[in-house]
XYZ file of C-alpha atoms in Angstrom:
343
model
C -32.597 14.380 -16.499
C -34.925 17.406 -17.833
C -34.592 20.303 -20.216
C -34.868 23.711 -18.684
C -34.524 27.194 -20.084
C -30.757 28.328 -19.426
C -31.958 31.624 -17.630
C -33.616 29.337 -14.842
C -30.720 26.840 -14.575
C -28.782 28.165 -11.632
C -28.131 25.814 -9.073
C -28.689 22.617 -11.547
C -26.406 20.033 -12.686
C -25.303 19.756 -16.318
C -25.937 16.241 -17.721
C -23.040 16.346 -20.370
C -20.134 18.384 -21.386
C -20.719 21.850 -23.428
C -17.954 22.896 -25.845
C -17.346 26.492 -26.691
C -15.682 27.380 -30.204
C -14.187 30.774 -30.856
C -12.809 31.012 -34.428
C -9.069 30.831 -34.578
C -8.954 31.117 -30.780
C -10.084 27.878 -29.137
C -12.072 24.967 -29.084
C -12.716 23.069 -25.906
C -14.895 21.987 -23.214
C -16.186 25.204 -21.395
C -18.478 23.279 -18.888
C -18.122 19.670 -17.758
C -20.713 17.028 -17.262
C -21.469 17.483 -13.409
C -20.819 21.336 -13.467
C -23.342 23.040 -10.861
C -24.521 26.027 -13.077
C -23.772 29.437 -11.372
C -25.323 32.916 -12.121
C -22.362 33.955 -13.826
C -22.416 30.953 -16.140
C -25.673 32.254 -17.840
C -24.204 34.903 -20.198
C -21.506 32.575 -21.181
C -23.950 29.533 -22.082
C -26.057 31.947 -23.799
C -23.481 33.067 -26.021
C -22.557 29.495 -26.864
C -26.148 29.183 -28.128
C -27.339 27.217 -25.226
C -30.901 28.587 -24.574
C -31.869 25.345 -23.123
C -29.926 22.953 -21.022
C -30.382 19.159 -20.081
C -29.908 19.263 -16.289
C -30.317 17.441 -13.056
C -32.027 19.263 -10.336
C -30.365 17.782 -7.131
C -33.111 18.409 -4.655
C -32.716 18.184 -0.974
C -32.240 14.436 -0.611
C -29.173 14.342 -3.157
C -25.680 15.083 -3.353
C -23.623 16.396 -6.053
C -20.667 14.006 -7.283
C -17.978 16.506 -5.975
C -19.456 16.729 -2.533
C -19.691 13.037 -2.268
C -16.105 12.569 -3.550
C -15.118 15.060 -0.615
C -16.669 12.967 1.771
C -15.062 9.803 0.616
C -11.606 11.727 0.764
C -12.433 12.849 4.285
C -12.903 9.076 5.357
C -10.211 7.513 3.612
C -6.987 9.811 4.085
C -4.563 10.038 7.014
C -2.361 13.180 7.692
C 0.379 11.512 5.665
C -1.538 11.780 2.279
C -2.269 14.854 0.003
C -5.567 15.038 -1.675
C -6.082 16.521 -5.134
C -8.708 19.018 -6.015
C -11.830 17.583 -7.294
C -11.802 16.938 -11.236
C -14.862 15.554 -12.901
C -16.007 14.063 -9.719
C -12.915 12.286 -8.782
C -10.433 12.950 -6.056
C -6.803 11.299 -5.856
C -4.547 10.736 -2.877
C -0.776 11.107 -2.993
C 1.940 10.130 -0.261
C 3.672 12.854 1.648
C 6.533 10.555 2.491
C 7.978 7.007 1.893
C 6.070 4.406 3.844
C 3.938 1.315 4.041
C 0.457 1.886 2.562
C -2.224 -0.046 4.778
C -5.626 -0.143 3.581
C -8.586 -1.463 5.800
C -9.778 -3.666 2.770
C -12.940 -5.186 4.615
C -14.235 -1.638 5.124
C -13.489 -0.683 1.685
C -14.972 -3.813 0.287
C -18.115 -3.018 2.310
C -18.531 0.402 0.943
C -17.839 -0.370 -2.551
C -20.667 -3.016 -2.402
C -23.173 -0.445 -1.549
C -23.075 0.194 -5.339
C -22.679 3.423 -6.944
C -19.238 4.113 -4.920
C -15.856 3.890 -6.637
C -13.291 3.536 -4.081
C -9.972 2.282 -5.730
C -6.475 1.897 -3.948
C -3.155 0.703 -4.654
C -2.715 -2.668 -2.901
C -2.512 -2.942 0.836
C 0.863 -3.832 2.489
C 3.443 -2.442 -0.065
C 5.960 0.389 0.119
C 5.250 3.614 -1.591
C 7.390 6.569 -2.227
C 6.744 10.230 -1.543
C 4.576 11.470 -4.384
C 3.185 8.071 -5.229
C -0.424 7.971 -6.019
C -2.241 6.001 -3.458
C -6.054 6.088 -4.018
C -8.833 7.650 -6.131
C -12.628 7.813 -5.392
C -15.621 9.141 -6.706
C -19.470 8.315 -7.001
C -20.684 6.714 -10.176
C -23.596 8.995 -11.119
C -23.786 12.734 -11.275
C -25.571 12.910 -7.921
C -26.042 10.233 -5.085
C -28.624 9.916 -2.344
C -27.638 11.597 0.914
C -29.015 8.265 2.676
C -26.298 6.280 0.811
C -23.487 8.681 1.923
C -24.726 8.441 5.465
C -24.366 4.625 5.148
C -20.895 5.263 3.930
C -19.963 7.174 6.735
C -21.382 4.458 9.040
C -19.169 1.772 7.648
C -16.087 3.744 7.538
C -16.363 4.696 11.230
C -13.829 7.042 12.743
C -10.523 5.927 11.603
C -9.336 6.525 8.266
C -9.795 3.879 5.472
C -5.985 4.326 4.511
C -2.863 4.803 6.499
C 0.591 5.564 5.475
C 3.212 4.221 7.930
C 6.425 6.053 7.769
C 9.430 3.384 7.702
C 11.588 3.618 10.989
C 15.224 3.366 10.858
C 16.578 0.006 12.241
C 19.781 -0.898 13.487
C 20.544 -4.326 11.931
C 22.564 -7.215 13.197
C 23.381 -9.933 11.082
C 24.663 -13.505 11.849
C 26.119 -15.259 8.755
C 26.347 -19.062 9.097
C 28.215 -21.623 7.323
C 31.668 -23.531 7.514
C 32.391 -22.396 4.116
C 32.296 -18.791 4.968
C 33.567 -19.113 8.508
C 36.647 -21.045 7.091
C 37.379 -18.638 4.192
C 36.638 -21.129 1.463
C 34.117 -18.697 -0.269
C 33.272 -14.915 0.112
C 30.278 -13.937 2.052
C 28.140 -12.707 -0.743
C 24.823 -12.631 1.281
C 25.435 -9.763 3.748
C 25.880 -7.222 0.970
C 22.447 -8.299 -0.534
C 20.959 -8.018 2.845
C 22.501 -4.475 3.457
C 21.150 -3.157 0.041
C 17.731 -4.343 0.704
C 17.735 -2.559 4.239
C 19.198 0.723 2.803
C 15.963 1.247 0.654
C 14.225 1.918 3.756
C 16.862 3.748 5.746
C 18.060 0.985 7.980
C 21.707 0.063 8.197
C 23.736 -3.220 9.434
C 25.779 -1.984 12.563
C 27.101 -5.687 13.602
C 27.858 -8.887 11.871
C 28.635 -12.312 13.505
C 30.303 -14.960 11.177
C 29.662 -18.612 12.682
C 30.494 -22.100 11.604
C 27.984 -24.773 11.669
C 27.696 -25.138 15.376
C 24.535 -24.733 17.063
C 25.778 -23.171 20.368
C 27.872 -20.577 18.735
C 24.948 -19.424 16.274
C 22.860 -19.286 19.470
C 25.462 -17.105 21.291
C 25.850 -14.746 18.194
C 22.094 -14.037 18.234
C 22.089 -13.580 21.758
C 25.120 -11.123 21.770
C 23.420 -9.084 18.947
C 20.288 -9.003 21.226
C 22.319 -7.901 24.208
C 23.905 -4.953 22.058
C 20.476 -3.620 21.636
C 19.993 -4.210 17.762
C 16.548 -3.546 16.451
C 16.505 -6.230 14.144
C 18.514 -9.710 13.877
C 18.928 -11.155 10.419
C 20.337 -14.793 10.141
C 21.574 -15.914 6.681
C 22.082 -19.307 5.584
C 21.631 -22.818 7.364
C 17.739 -22.781 6.620
C 17.088 -25.925 4.855
C 16.561 -29.562 6.260
C 20.089 -30.829 5.987
C 21.630 -32.072 8.926
C 24.351 -29.011 8.799
C 21.487 -26.503 8.756
C 21.311 -25.321 12.343
C 19.863 -21.903 12.183
C 16.156 -22.444 12.960
C 17.204 -24.306 16.034
C 19.725 -21.632 17.084
C 16.801 -18.981 16.580
C 14.545 -20.961 18.946
C 17.393 -21.699 21.644
C 18.178 -17.922 21.880
C 14.667 -17.557 23.391
C 12.963 -15.993 20.250
C 9.357 -17.012 19.770
C 8.590 -18.543 16.399
C 5.910 -17.184 14.377
C 6.374 -19.247 11.273
C 8.853 -21.541 9.938
C 8.058 -22.002 6.234
C 5.929 -20.004 4.095
C 3.719 -20.829 0.974
C 5.882 -18.387 -1.177
C 8.377 -19.185 -3.935
C 11.041 -18.256 -3.563
C 11.103 -18.116 0.049
C 9.607 -21.360 1.463
C 12.280 -21.793 4.141
C 11.708 -18.402 5.541
C 11.646 -17.914 9.435
C 9.880 -15.234 11.264
C 10.256 -14.944 15.113
C 10.306 -12.375 17.757
C 12.446 -11.655 20.784
C 10.258 -9.450 22.809
C 9.691 -6.664 20.365
C 12.956 -7.403 18.157
C 12.091 -9.152 15.059
C 14.609 -12.208 14.319
C 14.321 -13.633 10.879
C 16.001 -16.630 9.120
C 16.579 -16.059 5.503
C 17.145 -18.880 3.137
C 19.578 -18.954 0.205
C 17.275 -17.710 -2.394
C 17.239 -13.997 -0.765
C 20.837 -14.049 -1.931
C 20.357 -14.967 -5.797
C 16.728 -14.401 -6.526
C 15.459 -10.765 -7.489
C 12.378 -10.947 -5.270
C 11.415 -13.297 -2.556
C 9.203 -13.519 0.655
C 11.891 -11.151 2.256
C 10.916 -8.377 -0.098
C 7.046 -8.723 0.941
C 7.681 -8.862 4.615
C 10.593 -6.522 5.069
C 8.900 -3.110 4.547
C 5.954 -4.212 6.832
C 8.354 -4.817 9.735
C 10.147 -1.725 9.017
C 6.994 0.292 9.317
C 6.333 -0.920 12.597
C 3.859 -3.815 11.811
C 3.954 -6.948 13.851
C 4.051 -9.795 11.264
C 1.692 -12.780 12.258
C 1.547 -16.446 11.357
C -1.826 -16.047 9.601
C -0.372 -13.122 7.473
C 2.409 -15.368 6.090
C 0.048 -18.544 5.517
C -2.215 -16.176 3.524
C 0.517 -15.366 1.068
C -0.049 -18.533 -1.082
C -2.395 -17.016 -3.480
C -0.188 -14.761 -5.485
C 3.200 -16.360 -3.750
C 4.619 -17.273 -7.112
C 7.062 -15.078 -8.315
C 7.401 -15.354 -12.203
C 11.087 -14.362 -12.380
C 10.274 -11.701 -14.909
C 13.170 -10.122 -16.970
C 13.316 -7.139 -16.267
C 11.863 -7.413 -12.701
C 8.951 -4.914 -12.300
C 8.162 -5.816 -8.629
C 6.111 -4.465 -6.972
C 4.183 -3.563 -10.090
C 3.194 -7.134 -10.444
C 1.131 -9.913 -8.850
C 3.914 -11.226 -6.432
C 2.633 -11.130 -2.846
C -0.734 -9.452 -3.706
C -2.990 -12.334 -3.900
C -4.711 -11.984 -0.709
C -6.115 -9.100 1.090
C -3.761 -7.571 3.739
C -5.135 -5.382 6.660
């Protein structure tokens, strides 16, 4: 920072805000910190009584904060995002559509570790709505070394740091298990809950099979839905370790490959994730029917955005996997499911 005559300040960077006061008309910031002085600014500054300014001369080896923010935006955004105009050195991204935000956490962390860089995002792996804010970025000083931004480019590579994956409509088949429902002792309260969760993402239930506690009949029901060409199979009930709970065995017998049976998440410990080819097959424990949020609410948007869920991904959910059951529920604006980096 140095003091310079205002008439010589064109091309330099202001080191602090400058307020203009016009009696009975206005009082406000006319030039903000970080503003690059232009020739047309000189008369205005002189009229404000600014014969001298504290400025930063960028030189050939430094970048202005606005230019650095533009570089971060170019490295972060994908086509499903809209960038704001730069304001006080900061650019923000918003969603153009409903989808799943996926951030490359490792690359973002590596860039932030360089220092003087601020690249802040929403948590990766969660659903967002069109118009939602996704990320903001800037550099901390008014100017940053060009060599540092070259290193940022190197770490970022050629793929966007952030992706917004649109939800794909799925045709869902449900297998409802349990003697109590099959024999009409109680009304099925599970399927309506599942239908509502899918409807949030534009997917619908197109077939429903109700089975008693019989391994072969549950297996046949799963296979029949797969033969009909559904995009997603959901089995409700029968997921605990009781002798009459046969759903995990039926999913395995259907030919589906088990990714994980059990998860370090409460509610949702008895969740089962499997795939029959490319078709996801899940077993939902009873908590999905009565608890506000469970593991299913964490995993479902990932599947519907076209991500293939892995065993490692599920097993990494323990840190942050405890829902506190807050009233009113504010999920996903809480810590549930957010304890581990998701890429």
